[in-house]
mmCIF file of C-alpha atoms in Angstrom:
data_model
loop_
_atom_site.group_PDB
_atom_site.id
_atom_site.type_symbol
_atom_site.label_atom_id
_atom_site.label_comp_id
_atom_site.label_asym_id
_atom_site.label_seq_id
_atom_site.Cartn_x
_atom_site.Cartn_y
_atom_site.Cartn_z
ATOM 1 C CA UNK A 27 10.706 -4.645 23.212
ATOM 2 C CA UNK A 28 7.030 -4.833 24.183
ATOM 3 C CA UNK A 29 4.453 -4.639 21.362
ATOM 4 C CA UNK A 30 1.548 -2.188 21.367
ATOM 5 C CA UNK A 31 -0.164 -4.459 18.956
ATOM 6 C CA UNK A 32 0.007 -8.154 18.427
ATOM 7 C CA UNK A 33 -0.973 -7.941 14.657
ATOM 8 C CA UNK A 34 0.254 -5.261 12.244
ATOM 9 C CA UNK A 35 -1.155 -4.759 8.806
ATOM 10 C CA UNK A 36 0.804 -2.639 6.285
ATOM 11 C CA UNK A 37 -0.308 -0.983 3.111
ATOM 12 C CA UNK A 38 2.397 -1.376 0.397
ATOM 13 C CA UNK A 39 2.736 1.583 -1.913
ATOM 14 C CA UNK A 40 3.705 4.676 -0.035
ATOM 15 C CA UNK A 41 4.004 2.727 3.274
ATOM 16 C CA UNK A 42 6.583 -0.094 2.815
ATOM 17 C CA UNK A 43 7.869 0.923 -0.635
ATOM 18 C CA UNK A 44 8.493 4.300 -2.465
ATOM 19 C CA UNK A 45 6.902 2.998 -5.717
ATOM 20 C CA UNK A 46 5.617 6.330 -7.120
ATOM 21 C CA UNK A 47 8.205 6.816 -9.826
ATOM 22 C CA UNK A 48 7.478 3.501 -11.570
ATOM 23 C CA UNK A 49 3.726 3.729 -11.206
ATOM 24 C CA UNK A 50 3.521 7.291 -12.485
ATOM 25 C CA UNK A 51 5.676 6.706 -15.481
ATOM 26 C CA UNK A 52 3.639 3.512 -16.427
ATOM 27 C CA UNK A 53 0.352 5.432 -16.023
ATOM 28 C CA UNK A 54 1.657 8.156 -18.311
ATOM 29 C CA UNK A 55 2.647 5.548 -20.910
ATOM 30 C CA UNK A 56 -0.780 3.967 -20.689
ATOM 31 C CA UNK A 57 -2.507 7.295 -21.237
ATOM 32 C CA UNK A 58 -0.327 8.064 -24.170
ATOM 33 C CA UNK A 59 -1.083 4.847 -25.817
ATOM 34 C CA UNK A 60 -4.781 5.382 -25.429
ATOM 35 C CA UNK A 61 -4.473 8.942 -26.771
ATOM 36 C CA UNK A 62 -5.549 10.600 -23.468
ATOM 37 C CA UNK A 63 -4.126 13.985 -22.518
ATOM 38 C CA UNK A 64 -1.063 13.931 -20.344
ATOM 39 C CA UNK A 65 -1.664 14.538 -16.659
ATOM 40 C CA UNK A 66 0.319 16.921 -14.371
ATOM 41 C CA UNK A 67 2.549 15.275 -11.698
ATOM 42 C CA UNK A 68 0.262 16.112 -8.881
ATOM 43 C CA UNK A 69 -2.580 14.146 -10.523
ATOM 44 C CA UNK A 70 -0.294 11.220 -11.459
ATOM 45 C CA UNK A 71 0.619 10.922 -7.757
ATOM 46 C CA UNK A 72 -3.013 10.102 -6.964
ATOM 47 C CA UNK A 73 -2.619 6.824 -8.843
ATOM 48 C CA UNK A 74 -0.287 5.576 -6.165
ATOM 49 C CA UNK A 75 -2.339 3.603 -3.680
ATOM 50 C CA UNK A 76 -5.983 3.060 -4.900
ATOM 51 C CA UNK A 77 -7.202 0.248 -7.208
ATOM 52 C CA UNK A 78 -5.832 1.031 -10.694
ATOM 53 C CA UNK A 79 -9.133 0.627 -12.497
ATOM 54 C CA UNK A 80 -10.772 2.908 -9.959
ATOM 55 C CA UNK A 81 -8.099 5.601 -10.373
ATOM 56 C CA UNK A 82 -8.417 5.794 -14.259
ATOM 57 C CA UNK A 83 -12.152 6.297 -13.871
ATOM 58 C CA UNK A 84 -11.891 8.903 -11.041
ATOM 59 C CA UNK A 85 -9.005 10.982 -12.441
ATOM 60 C CA UNK A 86 -9.332 10.597 -16.153
ATOM 61 C CA UNK A 87 -13.169 10.178 -16.530
ATOM 62 C CA UNK A 88 -12.791 6.805 -18.169
ATOM 63 C CA UNK A 89 -15.659 4.353 -18.480
ATOM 64 C CA UNK A 90 -15.157 1.050 -16.774
ATOM 65 C CA UNK A 91 -14.227 -0.625 -20.020
ATOM 66 C CA UNK A 92 -11.682 2.133 -20.907
ATOM 67 C CA UNK A 93 -10.264 1.897 -17.508
ATOM 68 C CA UNK A 94 -9.822 -1.895 -17.878
ATOM 69 C CA UNK A 95 -8.008 -1.353 -21.118
ATOM 70 C CA UNK A 96 -5.878 1.379 -19.413
ATOM 71 C CA UNK A 97 -4.909 -1.029 -16.674
ATOM 72 C CA UNK A 98 -3.829 -3.636 -19.299
ATOM 73 C CA UNK A 99 -1.527 -1.086 -20.902
ATOM 74 C CA UNK A 100 -0.196 -0.139 -17.423
ATOM 75 C CA UNK A 101 0.529 -3.720 -16.390
ATOM 76 C CA UNK A 102 2.417 -4.390 -19.627
ATOM 77 C CA UNK A 103 4.880 -1.638 -18.734
ATOM 78 C CA UNK A 104 4.934 -2.075 -14.919
ATOM 79 C CA UNK A 105 5.261 -5.937 -14.846
ATOM 80 C CA UNK A 106 8.139 -5.945 -17.349
ATOM 81 C CA UNK A 107 10.282 -3.481 -15.550
ATOM 82 C CA UNK A 108 8.481 -0.373 -14.244
ATOM 83 C CA UNK A 109 8.333 -1.689 -10.752
ATOM 84 C CA UNK A 110 12.200 -1.864 -10.608
ATOM 85 C CA UNK A 111 12.100 1.954 -10.223
ATOM 86 C CA UNK A 112 10.869 1.416 -6.704
ATOM 87 C CA UNK A 113 12.846 1.302 -3.531
ATOM 88 C CA UNK A 114 12.029 0.268 0.067
ATOM 89 C CA UNK A 115 11.835 3.049 2.484
ATOM 90 C CA UNK A 116 14.889 3.504 4.746
ATOM 91 C CA UNK A 117 14.150 2.015 8.157
ATOM 92 C CA UNK A 118 11.460 -0.387 7.048
ATOM 93 C CA UNK A 119 13.586 -3.611 7.033
ATOM 94 C CA UNK A 120 14.769 -2.933 10.532
ATOM 95 C CA UNK A 121 11.359 -2.057 11.721
ATOM 96 C CA UNK A 122 9.970 -5.359 10.327
ATOM 97 C CA UNK A 123 12.770 -7.236 11.778
ATOM 98 C CA UNK A 124 12.192 -5.877 15.163
ATOM 99 C CA UNK A 125 8.424 -6.417 14.979
ATOM 100 C CA UNK A 126 9.070 -10.093 14.226
ATOM 101 C CA UNK A 127 11.685 -10.493 16.974
ATOM 102 C CA UNK A 128 9.065 -9.088 19.479
ATOM 103 C CA UNK A 129 6.542 -11.647 18.301
ATOM 104 C CA UNK A 130 4.255 -9.644 16.103
ATOM 105 C CA UNK A 131 2.096 -11.201 13.246
ATOM 106 C CA UNK A 132 2.838 -9.064 10.172
ATOM 107 C CA UNK A 133 0.750 -8.965 6.998
ATOM 108 C CA UNK A 134 0.274 -6.728 4.019
ATOM 109 C CA UNK A 135 -3.218 -5.185 3.182
ATOM 110 C CA UNK A 136 -2.619 -3.740 -0.315
ATOM 111 C CA UNK A 137 -4.683 -2.922 -3.420
ATOM 112 C CA UNK A 138 -1.655 -3.887 -5.479
ATOM 113 C CA UNK A 139 -1.842 -7.255 -7.186
ATOM 114 C CA UNK A 140 -0.507 -10.000 -5.009
ATOM 115 C CA UNK A 141 1.994 -11.258 -7.538
ATOM 116 C CA UNK A 142 3.671 -7.819 -7.572
ATOM 117 C CA UNK A 143 3.603 -7.534 -3.791
ATOM 118 C CA UNK A 144 5.376 -10.819 -3.401
ATOM 119 C CA UNK A 145 7.880 -10.065 -6.242
ATOM 120 C CA UNK A 146 8.849 -6.839 -4.745
ATOM 121 C CA UNK A 147 9.066 -7.956 -1.162
ATOM 122 C CA UNK A 148 11.481 -10.697 -2.453
ATOM 123 C CA UNK A 149 13.400 -8.225 -4.429
ATOM 124 C CA UNK A 150 13.938 -6.005 -1.407
ATOM 125 C CA UNK A 151 14.645 -9.045 0.725
ATOM 126 C CA UNK A 152 11.924 -8.415 3.323
ATOM 127 C CA UNK A 153 9.466 -11.168 2.409
ATOM 128 C CA UNK A 154 10.663 -13.370 5.321
ATOM 129 C CA UNK A 155 9.197 -10.845 7.867
ATOM 130 C CA UNK A 156 5.559 -11.392 6.603
ATOM 131 C CA UNK A 157 3.203 -14.029 7.941
ATOM 132 C CA UNK A 158 0.709 -13.388 5.078
ATOM 133 C CA UNK A 159 0.172 -11.300 1.996
ATOM 134 C CA UNK A 160 -3.256 -9.836 1.493
ATOM 135 C CA UNK A 161 -3.555 -7.925 -1.766
ATOM 136 C CA UNK A 162 -5.651 -7.626 -5.003
ATOM 137 C CA UNK A 163 -6.031 -10.575 -7.258
ATOM 138 C CA UNK A 164 -3.685 -10.680 -10.147
ATOM 139 C CA UNK A 165 -6.411 -9.481 -12.487
ATOM 140 C CA UNK A 166 -7.053 -6.516 -10.158
ATOM 141 C CA UNK A 167 -10.208 -8.093 -8.641
ATOM 142 C CA UNK A 168 -10.933 -7.754 -4.845
ATOM 143 C CA UNK A 169 -8.742 -4.559 -4.794
ATOM 144 C CA UNK A 170 -11.091 -2.636 -2.413
ATOM 145 C CA UNK A 171 -9.242 -1.688 0.776
ATOM 146 C CA UNK A 172 -11.913 -3.009 3.061
ATOM 147 C CA UNK A 173 -11.788 -6.329 1.174
ATOM 148 C CA UNK A 174 -8.026 -6.606 1.516
ATOM 149 C CA UNK A 175 -8.087 -5.735 5.176
ATOM 150 C CA UNK A 176 -10.662 -8.310 6.007
ATOM 151 C CA UNK A 177 -8.710 -10.923 4.090
ATOM 152 C CA UNK A 178 -5.569 -9.984 6.047
ATOM 153 C CA UNK A 179 -7.434 -10.532 9.280
ATOM 154 C CA UNK A 180 -8.484 -14.000 8.057
ATOM 155 C CA UNK A 181 -4.923 -14.890 7.034
ATOM 156 C CA UNK A 182 -3.653 -13.881 10.468
ATOM 157 C CA UNK A 183 -6.489 -15.615 12.254
ATOM 158 C CA UNK A 184 -7.125 -12.372 14.083
ATOM 159 C CA UNK A 185 -10.291 -11.860 16.034
ATOM 160 C CA UNK A 186 -9.172 -9.168 18.565
ATOM 161 C CA UNK A 187 -9.533 -5.899 16.555
ATOM 162 C CA UNK A 188 -8.285 -3.743 19.366
ATOM 163 C CA UNK A 189 -4.998 -5.722 19.322
ATOM 164 C CA UNK A 190 -4.550 -5.228 15.525
ATOM 165 C CA UNK A 191 -3.459 -2.021 13.753
ATOM 166 C CA UNK A 192 -3.651 -0.869 10.012
ATOM 167 C CA UNK A 193 -0.821 1.368 8.758
ATOM 168 C CA UNK A 194 -1.156 3.323 5.598
ATOM 169 C CA UNK A 195 -0.466 6.576 3.731
ATOM 170 C CA UNK A 196 -3.787 7.579 2.144
ATOM 171 C CA UNK A 197 -7.465 8.219 2.935
ATOM 172 C CA UNK A 198 -8.321 4.893 1.365
ATOM 173 C CA UNK A 199 -6.413 3.279 4.250
ATOM 174 C CA UNK A 200 -7.992 5.426 6.903
ATOM 175 C CA UNK A 201 -11.462 4.725 5.585
ATOM 176 C CA UNK A 202 -10.840 0.979 5.141
ATOM 177 C CA UNK A 203 -9.550 0.587 8.825
ATOM 178 C CA UNK A 204 -12.544 2.619 10.061
ATOM 179 C CA UNK A 205 -15.083 0.476 8.275
ATOM 180 C CA UNK A 206 -13.486 -2.746 9.588
ATOM 181 C CA UNK A 207 -13.151 -1.257 13.042
ATOM 182 C CA UNK A 208 -9.320 -1.175 13.342
ATOM 183 C CA UNK A 209 -7.107 1.248 14.966
ATOM 184 C CA UNK A 210 -5.033 3.178 12.417
ATOM 185 C CA UNK A 211 -1.680 4.816 12.081
ATOM 186 C CA UNK A 212 -0.968 7.114 9.236
ATOM 187 C CA UNK A 213 2.323 7.775 7.557
ATOM 188 C CA UNK A 214 2.972 11.112 6.102
ATOM 189 C CA UNK A 215 6.126 10.175 4.099
ATOM 190 C CA UNK A 216 4.036 8.364 1.621
ATOM 191 C CA UNK A 217 1.801 9.692 -1.203
ATOM 192 C CA UNK A 218 -1.216 10.871 0.494
ATOM 193 C CA UNK A 219 0.418 13.374 2.730
ATOM 194 C CA UNK A 220 -0.509 14.599 6.273
ATOM 195 C CA UNK A 221 -3.289 16.823 5.056
ATOM 196 C CA UNK A 222 -5.108 13.977 3.343
ATOM 197 C CA UNK A 223 -4.669 11.730 6.373
ATOM 198 C CA UNK A 224 -5.942 14.278 8.864
ATOM 199 C CA UNK A 225 -8.927 15.280 6.663
ATOM 200 C CA UNK A 226 -9.856 11.653 6.621
ATOM 201 C CA UNK A 227 -9.784 11.349 10.412
ATOM 202 C CA UNK A 228 -6.267 10.013 11.186
ATOM 203 C CA UNK A 229 -5.068 11.136 14.513
ATOM 204 C CA UNK A 230 -1.777 9.313 14.900
ATOM 205 C CA UNK A 231 0.613 10.119 12.036
ATOM 206 C CA UNK A 232 4.244 9.032 11.742
ATOM 207 C CA UNK A 233 6.675 11.132 9.683
ATOM 208 C CA UNK A 234 9.188 8.261 8.959
ATOM 209 C CA UNK A 235 9.486 4.601 9.464
ATOM 210 C CA UNK A 236 11.581 5.180 12.553
ATOM 211 C CA UNK A 237 8.850 7.534 13.888
ATOM 212 C CA UNK A 238 6.400 4.626 13.575
ATOM 213 C CA UNK A 239 8.237 2.837 16.463
ATOM 214 C CA UNK A 240 6.647 5.146 19.084
ATOM 215 C CA UNK A 241 3.159 3.817 18.064
ATOM 216 C CA UNK A 242 4.254 0.162 17.704
ATOM 217 C CA UNK A 243 6.458 -0.437 20.709
ATOM 218 C CA UNK A 244 6.188 0.548 24.334
ATOM 219 C CA UNK A 245 9.012 2.713 25.755
ATOM 220 C CA UNK A 246 10.812 3.285 22.553
#
């Protein structure tokens, strides 16, 4: 198989892993503990992907200090078991395996804390396919998508941006790739959805991990 790109950067939540159930349940618990009104499911879904502190401010109207407290509540529940409600998307392990066999450099570019990215990749037995893990700091610092993409490029020693692609499921991923100057592939099976991706400027959108192959390999 011949690669379309030498370096492939993956978002985590909604791209590699269906982590929404665990994230949404822990967000709901954090809001309950802070005596905030419960959110409808469609709003809870928006917490999957963006930096956690930013999401609490954006969707709950919290101050920065309140959002920091909400994140602490969230982490207590998520880190002690909430993440186990996640599952890797069908077809992802095989896709990663074939990328590595073809000689690709593979790295994450996630706003999720690095310790959880590493823990979950180990749990799903796909950590071995990654050359680097770019993610937020474990205290949620440096979670901005542009920051994690640029860090991923450094980890991969990548200078040729046209030979590198960012893959993600939300407008945060689209906008981050655009600002850095990377080609982008959207995945509509995640949490942003096709409408969110297209309205943000994504042109190439895959409906499944297997559908991603037509953008990553020639003649497949």
